[in-house]
Amino acid sequence: MAIVLPTKPLPAVTQDPKNLIIYGVPKIGKTTLLSTLESNLILDMEDGSDYVSALKVKIKTLQDLSETCKQIIDAGKPYRFITIDTITMFEEFSKPLALKLYKATPAGANYTGDILSAPNGAGYGYLRTAVDKLIEMVAACTTNLILVGHVKDKSIISASGAEVGNTKDLDLTGKIGRILAAKSDAIGWVHRDSNSNLCINFETNGDATAGARPQHLANKEIIVAEHKDDGTFESHWERIYPSLLNE
């Protein structure tokens, strides 16, 4: 097909983030919030969905993940959203594949240890490759992929090598978190405000790794679940995925 060069600016195709990462401290309400998103299948890798009613599948092994993806494809990809809960545990599931990839090389043919103990740090690269391959497998099953993660504190180092503070970051090994963040359309820090509303912070100049390409999220803090006086909450996923307003 011949390429046709545009003669005027083309409109945006969508404002919905196709690849969204949210992360925060455990038990703050991430899984409960995700259970309210219509047509969202939660791939539960840490038994975090036991106390919520949701579209969910327990994933305990790499084989479980592969079989689930195959069934979704065979069923015609019925879920508009798929959530990996959590990406931190997903990384653990990726290690057998990373080891298999490494052992398929001349350098790793006779290796018998853990993938992250491979000589010269080679295992970290294979782990990144394995995580990427498995995420692509899940992403092929849906339109919108959501990755849920835990948080870790990362030191901020000055030019002189001194620690001058810390920031909140996605809890993953080595460069994996940074690479996933770069590939995502939006990454946000989940927390509660002073009124107990559940918020996602996409501000790039705060104390957490965050940011977004869609203009309605970029440098914003979004209340995605409003706390009610009776202890319940009202979710507002349309603030993240504007197309939901048209349904």
Protein backbone atom coordinates (compact mmCIF):
# COMPACT_ATOMS: atom_id res chain seq x y z
CA MET A 1 0.00 0.00 0.00
CA ALA A 2 1.39 3.40 -0.99
CA ILE A 3 2.04 5.92 1.78
CA VAL A 4 -0.12 9.05 1.52
CA LEU A 5 1.50 12.09 3.12
CA PRO A 6 -0.92 14.27 5.14
CA THR A 7 -1.63 17.82 4.02
CA LYS A 8 -3.17 18.91 7.34
CA PRO A 9 -3.05 17.76 10.99
CA LEU A 10 -4.86 14.49 11.55
CA PRO A 11 -7.22 14.14 14.53
CA ALA A 12 -6.32 12.02 17.54
CA VAL A 13 -7.45 8.41 17.22
CA THR A 14 -8.29 8.01 20.91
CA GLN A 15 -7.77 9.56 24.34
CA ASP A 16 -8.04 6.23 26.14
CA PRO A 17 -4.66 4.98 27.40
CA LYS A 18 -4.09 1.64 25.69
CA ASN A 19 -1.37 0.73 28.17
CA LEU A 20 -1.92 2.02 31.71
CA ILE A 21 0.27 1.41 34.76
CA ILE A 22 -0.98 2.15 38.26
CA TYR A 23 0.94 1.39 41.43
CA GLY A 24 0.72 2.05 45.15
CA VAL A 25 0.94 0.54 48.61
CA PRO A 26 -0.86 -2.78 49.25
CA LYS A 27 -4.52 -2.80 50.32
CA ILE A 28 -5.19 0.81 49.40
CA GLY A 29 -8.09 -0.27 47.15
CA LYS A 30 -6.58 -0.79 43.70
CA THR A 31 -8.15 -4.21 43.08
CA THR A 32 -11.53 -3.11 44.45
CA LEU A 33 -11.45 -0.12 42.10
CA LEU A 34 -10.51 -2.32 39.14
CA SER A 35 -13.41 -4.65 39.90
CA THR A 36 -15.80 -1.77 39.08
CA LEU A 37 -14.44 -1.29 35.56
CA GLU A 38 -16.91 -2.88 33.16
CA SER A 39 -15.57 -5.61 30.84
CA ASN A 40 -12.31 -5.79 32.77
CA LEU A 41 -10.80 -9.23 33.30
CA ILE A 42 -8.43 -9.29 36.28
CA LEU A 43 -5.56 -11.76 36.04
CA ASP A 44 -5.09 -12.26 39.79
CA MET A 45 -1.57 -13.39 40.63
CA GLU A 46 -1.55 -12.57 44.35
CA ASP A 47 -5.04 -13.61 45.52
CA GLY A 48 -5.90 -9.93 45.81
CA SER A 49 -9.39 -10.37 44.34
CA ASP A 50 -10.68 -12.88 46.88
CA TYR A 51 -12.82 -10.27 48.63
CA VAL A 52 -14.32 -8.56 45.59
CA SER A 53 -16.87 -9.56 42.99
CA ALA A 54 -15.21 -9.24 39.61
CA LEU A 55 -14.37 -10.81 36.28
CA LYS A 56 -11.26 -12.63 37.43
CA VAL A 57 -9.00 -15.60 36.81
CA LYS A 58 -6.44 -16.92 39.27
CA ILE A 59 -2.99 -17.21 37.69
CA LYS A 60 -0.53 -19.39 39.60
CA THR A 61 1.86 -20.53 36.89
CA LEU A 62 3.19 -19.51 33.51
CA GLN A 63 1.10 -22.34 32.03
CA ASP A 64 -2.03 -20.81 33.60
CA LEU A 65 -1.22 -17.52 31.89
CA SER A 66 -0.63 -19.14 28.50
CA GLU A 67 -3.83 -21.21 28.67
CA THR A 68 -5.89 -18.19 29.76
CA CYS A 69 -4.61 -16.10 26.87
CA LYS A 70 -5.37 -18.90 24.42
CA GLN A 71 -8.94 -19.21 25.71
CA ILE A 72 -9.46 -15.45 25.45
CA ILE A 73 -8.28 -15.46 21.83
CA ASP A 74 -10.42 -18.51 21.01
CA ALA A 75 -13.45 -16.76 22.56
CA GLY A 76 -13.01 -13.79 20.24
CA LYS A 77 -11.33 -11.46 22.76
CA PRO A 78 -14.51 -10.60 24.73
CA TYR A 79 -12.86 -8.31 27.30
CA ARG A 80 -12.27 -4.66 26.53
CA PHE A 81 -9.83 -4.39 29.44
CA ILE A 82 -7.41 -6.89 30.95
CA THR A 83 -5.59 -6.17 34.20
CA ILE A 84 -2.37 -7.85 35.32
CA ASP A 85 -2.54 -7.79 39.12
CA THR A 86 0.29 -7.50 39.91
CA ILE A 87 3.14 -6.79 37.48
CA THR A 88 5.50 -7.37 40.41
CA MET A 89 4.41 -11.03 40.63
CA PHE A 90 4.21 -11.19 36.83
CA GLU A 91 7.95 -10.58 36.83
CA GLU A 92 8.43 -13.67 39.02
CA PHE A 93 6.41 -15.73 36.53
CA SER A 94 8.70 -14.50 33.76
CA LYS A 95 11.87 -15.91 35.32
CA PRO A 96 11.45 -19.51 34.03
CA LEU A 97 11.04 -18.17 30.49
CA ALA A 98 14.07 -15.90 30.95
CA LEU A 99 16.13 -18.88 32.12
CA LYS A 100 14.95 -20.94 29.14
CA LEU A 101 15.96 -18.16 26.75
CA TYR A 102 19.38 -17.87 28.36
CA LYS A 103 20.00 -21.63 28.36
CA ALA A 104 19.24 -21.67 24.62
CA THR A 105 22.41 -19.62 24.03
CA PRO A 106 25.99 -20.99 23.89
CA ALA A 107 26.90 -19.01 27.02
CA GLY A 108 24.02 -20.42 29.04
CA ALA A 109 23.80 -23.96 27.69
CA ASN A 110 25.26 -25.56 30.83
CA TYR A 111 24.07 -22.99 33.36
CA THR A 112 22.19 -24.43 36.36
CA GLY A 113 21.65 -21.41 38.62
CA ASP A 114 19.04 -18.69 39.05
CA ILE A 115 18.57 -16.38 36.06
CA LEU A 116 19.58 -13.26 38.00
CA SER A 117 22.82 -14.94 39.10
CA ALA A 118 23.98 -15.57 35.54
CA PRO A 119 27.56 -14.42 34.83
CA ASN A 120 28.24 -10.78 33.93
CA GLY A 121 24.68 -9.74 34.72
CA ALA A 122 23.40 -11.42 31.55
CA GLY A 123 20.26 -12.64 33.27
CA TYR A 124 18.81 -9.16 33.68
CA GLY A 125 18.62 -8.65 29.94
CA TYR A 126 16.92 -12.01 29.44
CA LEU A 127 14.44 -11.23 32.22
CA ARG A 128 13.52 -7.97 30.49
CA THR A 129 13.03 -9.88 27.24
CA ALA A 130 10.84 -12.49 28.96
CA VAL A 131 8.67 -9.86 30.67
CA ASP A 132 8.24 -8.04 27.37
CA LYS A 133 7.26 -11.22 25.51
CA LEU A 134 4.66 -12.20 28.10
CA ILE A 135 3.16 -8.72 28.28
CA GLU A 136 2.84 -8.74 24.50
CA MET A 137 1.02 -12.08 24.77
CA VAL A 138 -1.54 -10.60 27.19
CA ALA A 139 -1.82 -7.30 25.27
CA ALA A 140 -2.77 -9.26 22.14
CA CYS A 141 -5.90 -10.41 23.98
CA THR A 142 -7.49 -6.99 24.52
CA THR A 143 -7.77 -3.36 23.49
CA ASN A 144 -6.67 -1.84 26.80
CA LEU A 145 -4.07 -3.33 29.12
CA ILE A 146 -3.71 -2.28 32.77
CA LEU A 147 -0.65 -3.18 34.84
CA VAL A 148 -0.95 -2.96 38.63
CA GLY A 149 2.20 -2.80 40.72
CA HIS A 150 3.64 -2.38 44.17
CA VAL A 151 5.71 0.61 45.18
CA LYS A 152 9.31 0.98 46.30
CA ASP A 153 11.38 3.94 47.43
CA LYS A 154 14.18 4.88 45.02
CA SER A 155 17.05 7.07 46.12
CA ILE A 156 17.77 10.33 44.30
CA ILE A 157 21.52 10.71 43.77
CA SER A 158 23.17 14.08 43.11
CA ALA A 159 25.92 14.68 40.55
CA SER A 160 28.46 14.31 43.35
CA GLY A 161 27.11 10.88 44.27
CA ALA A 162 25.33 11.94 47.46
CA GLU A 163 21.79 10.79 48.30
CA VAL A 164 19.60 13.90 48.33
CA GLY A 165 16.15 12.32 48.74
CA ASN A 166 13.93 9.56 47.45
CA THR A 167 11.03 9.05 45.11
CA LYS A 168 8.29 6.44 44.79
CA ASP A 169 8.77 4.00 41.93
CA LEU A 170 7.35 0.79 40.48
CA ASP A 171 8.73 -2.21 42.36
CA LEU A 172 10.48 -4.16 39.61
CA THR A 173 14.01 -5.45 39.01
CA GLY A 174 16.67 -3.31 37.38
CA LYS A 175 15.55 -1.37 34.31
CA ILE A 176 12.25 -3.21 33.80
CA GLY A 177 10.13 -0.58 35.54
CA ARG A 178 11.71 2.25 33.54
CA ILE A 179 11.25 0.40 30.25
CA LEU A 180 7.60 -0.42 30.97
CA ALA A 181 6.94 3.18 32.00
CA ALA A 182 8.46 4.41 28.73
CA LYS A 183 6.23 2.06 26.71
CA SER A 184 3.05 2.93 28.61
CA ASP A 185 0.61 5.66 27.64
CA ALA A 186 0.19 6.62 31.29
CA ILE A 187 1.71 5.68 34.64
CA GLY A 188 0.17 6.88 37.88
CA TRP A 189 0.72 6.73 41.64
CA VAL A 190 -2.40 5.57 43.52
CA HIS A 191 -3.09 7.13 46.91
CA ARG A 192 -5.89 8.52 49.07
CA ASP A 193 -6.43 12.23 49.64
CA SER A 194 -7.47 13.90 52.90
CA ASN A 195 -11.14 13.01 52.20
CA SER A 196 -10.32 9.30 51.63
CA ASN A 197 -10.99 9.62 47.89
CA LEU A 198 -8.88 7.25 45.81
CA CYS A 199 -6.67 9.26 43.45
CA ILE A 200 -4.24 8.54 40.63
CA ASN A 201 -1.46 11.08 40.30
CA PHE A 202 0.00 11.54 36.81
CA GLU A 203 2.06 14.63 37.68
CA THR A 204 5.63 14.47 36.39
CA ASN A 205 7.10 16.89 38.90
CA GLY A 206 6.00 15.15 42.09
CA ASP A 207 7.67 12.66 44.42
CA ALA A 208 6.59 9.60 42.42
CA THR A 209 7.36 8.19 38.96
CA ALA A 210 4.37 9.30 36.90
CA GLY A 211 3.28 10.82 33.61
CA ALA A 212 0.80 10.51 30.76
CA ARG A 213 0.50 11.12 27.02
CA PRO A 214 -3.30 11.71 26.86
CA GLN A 215 -3.94 15.40 27.52
CA HIS A 216 -6.79 14.83 29.97
CA LEU A 217 -4.37 12.93 32.24
CA ALA A 218 -1.06 14.71 31.67
CA ASN A 219 0.21 16.39 34.86
CA LYS A 220 -3.15 15.83 36.54
CA GLU A 221 -4.32 14.21 39.74
CA ILE A 222 -7.54 12.34 39.03
CA ILE A 223 -10.08 11.27 41.64
CA VAL A 224 -11.17 7.84 40.38
CA ALA A 225 -13.23 6.81 43.40
CA GLU A 226 -15.18 9.24 45.57
CA HIS A 227 -15.61 8.24 49.20
CA LYS A 228 -19.23 8.39 50.41
CA ASP A 229 -20.53 9.10 53.92
CA ASP A 230 -21.81 5.54 54.26
CA GLY A 231 -18.30 4.12 53.69
CA THR A 232 -18.88 3.11 50.09
CA PHE A 233 -17.30 4.76 47.05
CA GLU A 234 -18.38 5.78 43.57
CA SER A 235 -15.89 5.01 40.82
CA HIS A 236 -15.24 7.31 37.85
CA TRP A 237 -13.34 5.32 35.26
CA GLU A 238 -14.65 7.66 32.57
CA ARG A 239 -12.13 10.19 33.90
CA ILE A 240 -9.38 7.81 32.78
CA TYR A 241 -11.12 6.35 29.70
CA PRO A 242 -13.24 9.16 28.14
CA SER A 243 -14.83 6.81 25.60
CA LEU A 244 -16.84 5.28 28.46
CA LEU A 245 -18.92 8.49 28.49
CA ASN A 246 -20.30 7.57 25.08
CA GLU A 247 -21.61 4.19 26.16
